Amino acid sequence: MPKITIIGAGAVGATAAQRIAEKELGDVVLTDIVEGLPQGKALDLVEAAPLFGYDSKILGTNDYKDIEGSDVVVITAGIARKPGMTREDLLKINTKIIREVSQNIAKYAPESIIITVTNPLDIMTYVTLKTTGFEPARVFGMSGVLDAGRFASFIAMELGCSVRDINAMVLGGHGDTMVPLPRFTTVSGVPITELVPEDTILRLVDRTVNGGAEIVNLLKTGSAFYAPSAAVTNMVEAVIKDTKRILPVCVYLDGEYGRKDIYLGVPVKLGRRGVEEIIELKLTDDEKKALDRSAEAVKAGIASFTELY
Ligand code: APR
């Protein structure tokens, strides 16, 4: 069985552990800084195994030694923004956490592929890369799969059709400047630009961009975790099963899309070696402009991280 480690046994991490175990993608190690938390959630999942009939082993631990030999490591450790906290404060705290986590991954699981989930996503994935020193193909972030999933769900609701027939594409940073691409979003191969009026598309795009905030506003405490953990599971599956799926992923760009030394969401081929190919779409001027705006926002975030360290 492959070994999949999840660092951070909070809402996203524990739900990802559950989904990965239920799909039997591998044995799961769940870790956290809080003592007892990963052990308790892992034991609960172990006790669910006979009821759902999965054979994945699940270990909860506070000891990084247990992640040795991991094929894939998912990072969900971090804190969420609390009232009164600035973006800068959050960046500082999560950068420190990601650096500590990444150092331990480099030490104990140097051959692993890392999927970063902690926000602000594009910057935290950059921190993961720079701290581990891994090659960029083995360090990438989960954003576009979630954003595209949200876009697809809104389109299905609007059209009253099955979500299975929808293929959505969202590029850019994971935040206000993300770039949903209606031209590359299809229902059974038909672009939605041919199926839905423009003002409706704009409304669905806007809802997608604010998808995370919509959930936060409803929950009041905490943020989304069912869809984020489902997106993580899809990406882990593509890697472990070497499916070569083409998915929007937050990846390191070295000249692609005219950008260097930055993480940004673009379509890639995911397989056992991680990011096996970056696919460059031919964008219109408006799409290019939107992606550039997103890249500038991520660049500014990375610059502030460089100042901090
Ligand atoms: N090492 C390991 N785990 C840590 C560390 C650390 N240094 N610091 C914090 N954690 C753990 C916390 O103890 C907590 O259990 O990370 C977990 C985070 O879980 P939640 O607070 O429930 O957050 P969650 O909703 O799971 O989101 C995690 O994913 O989608 C993003 O924006 C989200 O950045 C956030 C991350």
CSV table of N, CA, C and O and ligand atoms in Angstrom, one decimal, residues 7-13 31-34 37 64 76-80 94 97 100-101 117-119 142 223-225 228, ligand 1:
chain,number,residue,atom,x,y,z
A,7,ILE,N,-0.5,16.3,7.3
A,7,ILE,CA,0.0,17.1,8.4
A,7,ILE,C,-1.1,18.1,8.7
A,7,ILE,O,-1.4,19.0,7.9
A,8,GLY,N,-1.6,18.1,9.9
A,8,GLY,CA,-2.7,19.0,10.3
A,8,GLY,C,-4.0,18.1,10.4
A,8,GLY,O,-4.6,17.8,9.3
A,9,ALA,N,-4.4,17.8,11.6
A,9,ALA,CA,-5.6,16.9,11.7
A,9,ALA,C,-6.8,17.7,12.0
A,9,ALA,O,-7.7,17.3,12.8
A,10,GLY,N,-6.9,18.9,11.4
A,10,GLY,CA,-8.1,19.7,11.6
A,10,GLY,C,-9.2,19.3,10.6
A,10,GLY,O,-9.3,18.1,10.2
A,11,ALA,N,-10.1,20.2,10.3
A,11,ALA,CA,-11.3,19.9,9.5
A,11,ALA,C,-10.9,19.4,8.1
A,11,ALA,O,-11.4,18.3,7.7
A,12,VAL,N,-10.0,20.1,7.4
A,12,VAL,CA,-9.7,19.6,6.1
A,12,VAL,C,-8.8,18.3,6.1
A,12,VAL,O,-9.1,17.4,5.4
A,13,GLY,N,-7.8,18.3,7.0
A,13,GLY,CA,-6.9,17.2,7.1
A,13,GLY,C,-7.6,15.9,7.5
A,13,GLY,O,-7.4,14.8,6.9
A,31,THR,N,-1.0,13.6,11.3
A,31,THR,CA,-0.2,14.2,12.4
A,31,THR,C,-0.7,15.6,12.7
A,31,THR,O,-1.4,16.2,11.9
A,32,ASP,N,-0.4,16.1,13.9
A,32,ASP,CA,-0.7,17.4,14.3
A,32,ASP,C,0.2,17.8,15.5
A,32,ASP,O,0.8,17.0,16.1
A,33,ILE,N,0.2,19.1,15.7
A,33,ILE,CA,1.0,19.6,16.8
A,33,ILE,C,0.3,19.4,18.2
A,33,ILE,O,0.9,19.3,19.2
A,34,VAL,N,-1.1,19.3,18.1
A,34,VAL,CA,-1.9,19.1,19.3
A,34,VAL,C,-1.9,17.6,19.7
A,34,VAL,O,-2.2,16.7,18.9
A,37,LEU,N,-5.1,14.8,19.4
A,37,LEU,CA,-6.0,15.1,18.3
A,37,LEU,C,-5.9,14.1,17.1
A,37,LEU,O,-6.9,13.5,16.7
A,64,TYR,N,7.2,13.1,14.0
A,64,TYR,CA,7.5,13.2,12.5
A,64,TYR,C,8.2,11.9,12.1
A,64,TYR,O,8.2,11.6,10.9
A,76,THR,N,-1.9,20.5,5.7
A,76,THR,CA,-3.1,21.3,6.0
A,76,THR,C,-2.9,22.1,7.3
A,76,THR,O,-3.8,22.7,7.8
A,77,ALA,N,-1.7,22.0,7.8
A,77,ALA,CA,-1.4,22.6,9.1
A,77,ALA,C,-1.4,24.1,9.0
A,77,ALA,O,-0.9,24.7,8.0
A,78,GLY,N,-1.9,24.8,10.0
A,78,GLY,CA,-1.9,26.3,9.9
A,78,GLY,C,-3.0,26.8,10.8
A,78,GLY,O,-3.7,26.0,11.5
A,79,ILE,N,-3.1,28.1,10.8
A,79,ILE,CA,-4.3,28.7,11.6
A,79,ILE,C,-5.1,29.5,10.6
A,79,ILE,O,-4.6,30.0,9.5
A,80,ALA,N,-6.4,29.6,10.9
A,80,ALA,CA,-7.3,30.4,10.0
A,80,ALA,C,-7.2,31.9,10.5
A,80,ALA,O,-6.8,32.1,11.7
A,94,ASN,N,1.5,31.5,9.5
A,94,ASN,CA,1.5,30.3,8.7
A,94,ASN,C,2.8,30.1,8.0
A,94,ASN,O,3.2,28.9,7.8
A,97,ILE,N,4.8,28.2,10.5
A,97,ILE,CA,4.3,26.8,10.6
A,97,ILE,C,4.8,26.0,9.4
A,97,ILE,O,5.3,24.9,9.5
A,100,GLU,N,8.5,25.1,9.4
A,100,GLU,CA,8.7,24.0,10.4
A,100,GLU,C,8.3,22.6,9.8
A,100,GLU,O,9.0,21.6,9.9
A,101,VAL,N,7.1,22.6,9.3
A,101,VAL,CA,6.5,21.4,8.7
A,101,VAL,C,7.4,20.9,7.6
A,101,VAL,O,7.8,19.7,7.4
A,117,VAL,N,-1.9,22.8,1.2
A,117,VAL,CA,-3.3,23.2,1.2
A,117,VAL,C,-3.5,24.5,2.0
A,117,VAL,O,-4.5,25.3,1.8
A,118,THR,N,-2.6,24.7,2.9
A,118,THR,CA,-2.7,25.9,3.8
A,118,THR,C,-2.7,27.2,3.1
A,118,THR,O,-2.0,27.4,2.1
A,119,ASN,N,-3.6,28.1,3.5
A,119,ASN,CA,-3.7,29.5,2.9
A,119,ASN,C,-2.8,30.5,3.7
A,119,ASN,O,-2.5,30.3,4.8
A,142,MET,N,-3.1,22.8,-3.7
A,142,MET,CA,-4.5,22.5,-4.1
A,142,MET,C,-5.3,23.8,-4.1
A,142,MET,O,-5.4,24.5,-3.0
A,223,SER,N,-14.2,27.3,8.3
A,223,SER,CA,-14.3,27.4,6.8
A,223,SER,C,-14.6,26.1,6.2
A,223,SER,O,-14.6,25.1,6.8
A,224,ALA,N,-14.7,26.1,4.8
A,224,ALA,CA,-15.1,24.9,4.1
A,224,ALA,C,-14.1,23.8,4.3
A,224,ALA,O,-12.9,24.0,4.5
A,225,PHE,N,-14.6,22.6,4.3
A,225,PHE,CA,-13.7,21.4,4.4
A,225,PHE,C,-14.2,20.2,3.6
A,225,PHE,O,-13.3,19.4,3.2
A,228,PRO,N,-12.9,21.1,-0.1
A,228,PRO,CA,-11.4,21.1,-0.1
A,228,PRO,C,-10.8,19.7,0.1
A,228,PRO,O,-9.9,19.4,-0.6
B,1,APR,N1,2.3,21.4,13.0
B,1,APR,C1,1.3,20.6,12.8
B,1,APR,N2,0.0,20.9,12.9
B,1,APR,C2,-0.3,22.2,13.2
B,1,APR,C3,0.7,23.2,13.4
B,1,APR,C4,2.1,22.7,13.3
B,1,APR,N3,3.1,23.6,13.5
B,1,APR,N4,0.1,24.3,13.6
B,1,APR,C5,-1.2,24.1,13.6
B,1,APR,N5,-1.4,22.8,13.3
B,1,APR,C6,-2.7,22.2,13.2
B,1,APR,C7,-3.8,22.7,14.1
B,1,APR,O1,-3.6,22.1,15.4
B,1,APR,C8,-5.1,22.2,13.5
B,1,APR,O2,-5.5,20.9,14.0
B,1,APR,O3,-3.3,22.4,11.9
B,1,APR,C9,-4.7,22.1,12.0
B,1,APR,C10,-5.6,23.1,11.2
B,1,APR,O4,-6.9,22.7,11.2
B,1,APR,P1,-8.1,23.7,11.2
B,1,APR,O5,-7.8,24.8,12.1
B,1,APR,O6,-9.4,22.8,11.4
B,1,APR,O7,-8.1,24.3,9.8
B,1,APR,P2,-8.8,23.6,8.4
B,1,APR,O8,-10.2,24.1,8.3
B,1,APR,O9,-8.5,22.2,8.4
B,1,APR,O10,-7.9,24.4,7.3
B,1,APR,C11,-6.5,24.1,7.2
B,1,APR,O11,-6.4,24.6,4.8
B,1,APR,O12,-8.1,25.3,3.4
B,1,APR,C12,-7.0,25.7,4.2
B,1,APR,O13,-7.5,28.0,4.8
B,1,APR,C13,-7.4,26.6,5.2
B,1,APR,O14,-5.1,27.2,5.9
B,1,APR,C14,-6.3,26.5,6.2
B,1,APR,C15,-5.9,25.0,6.1
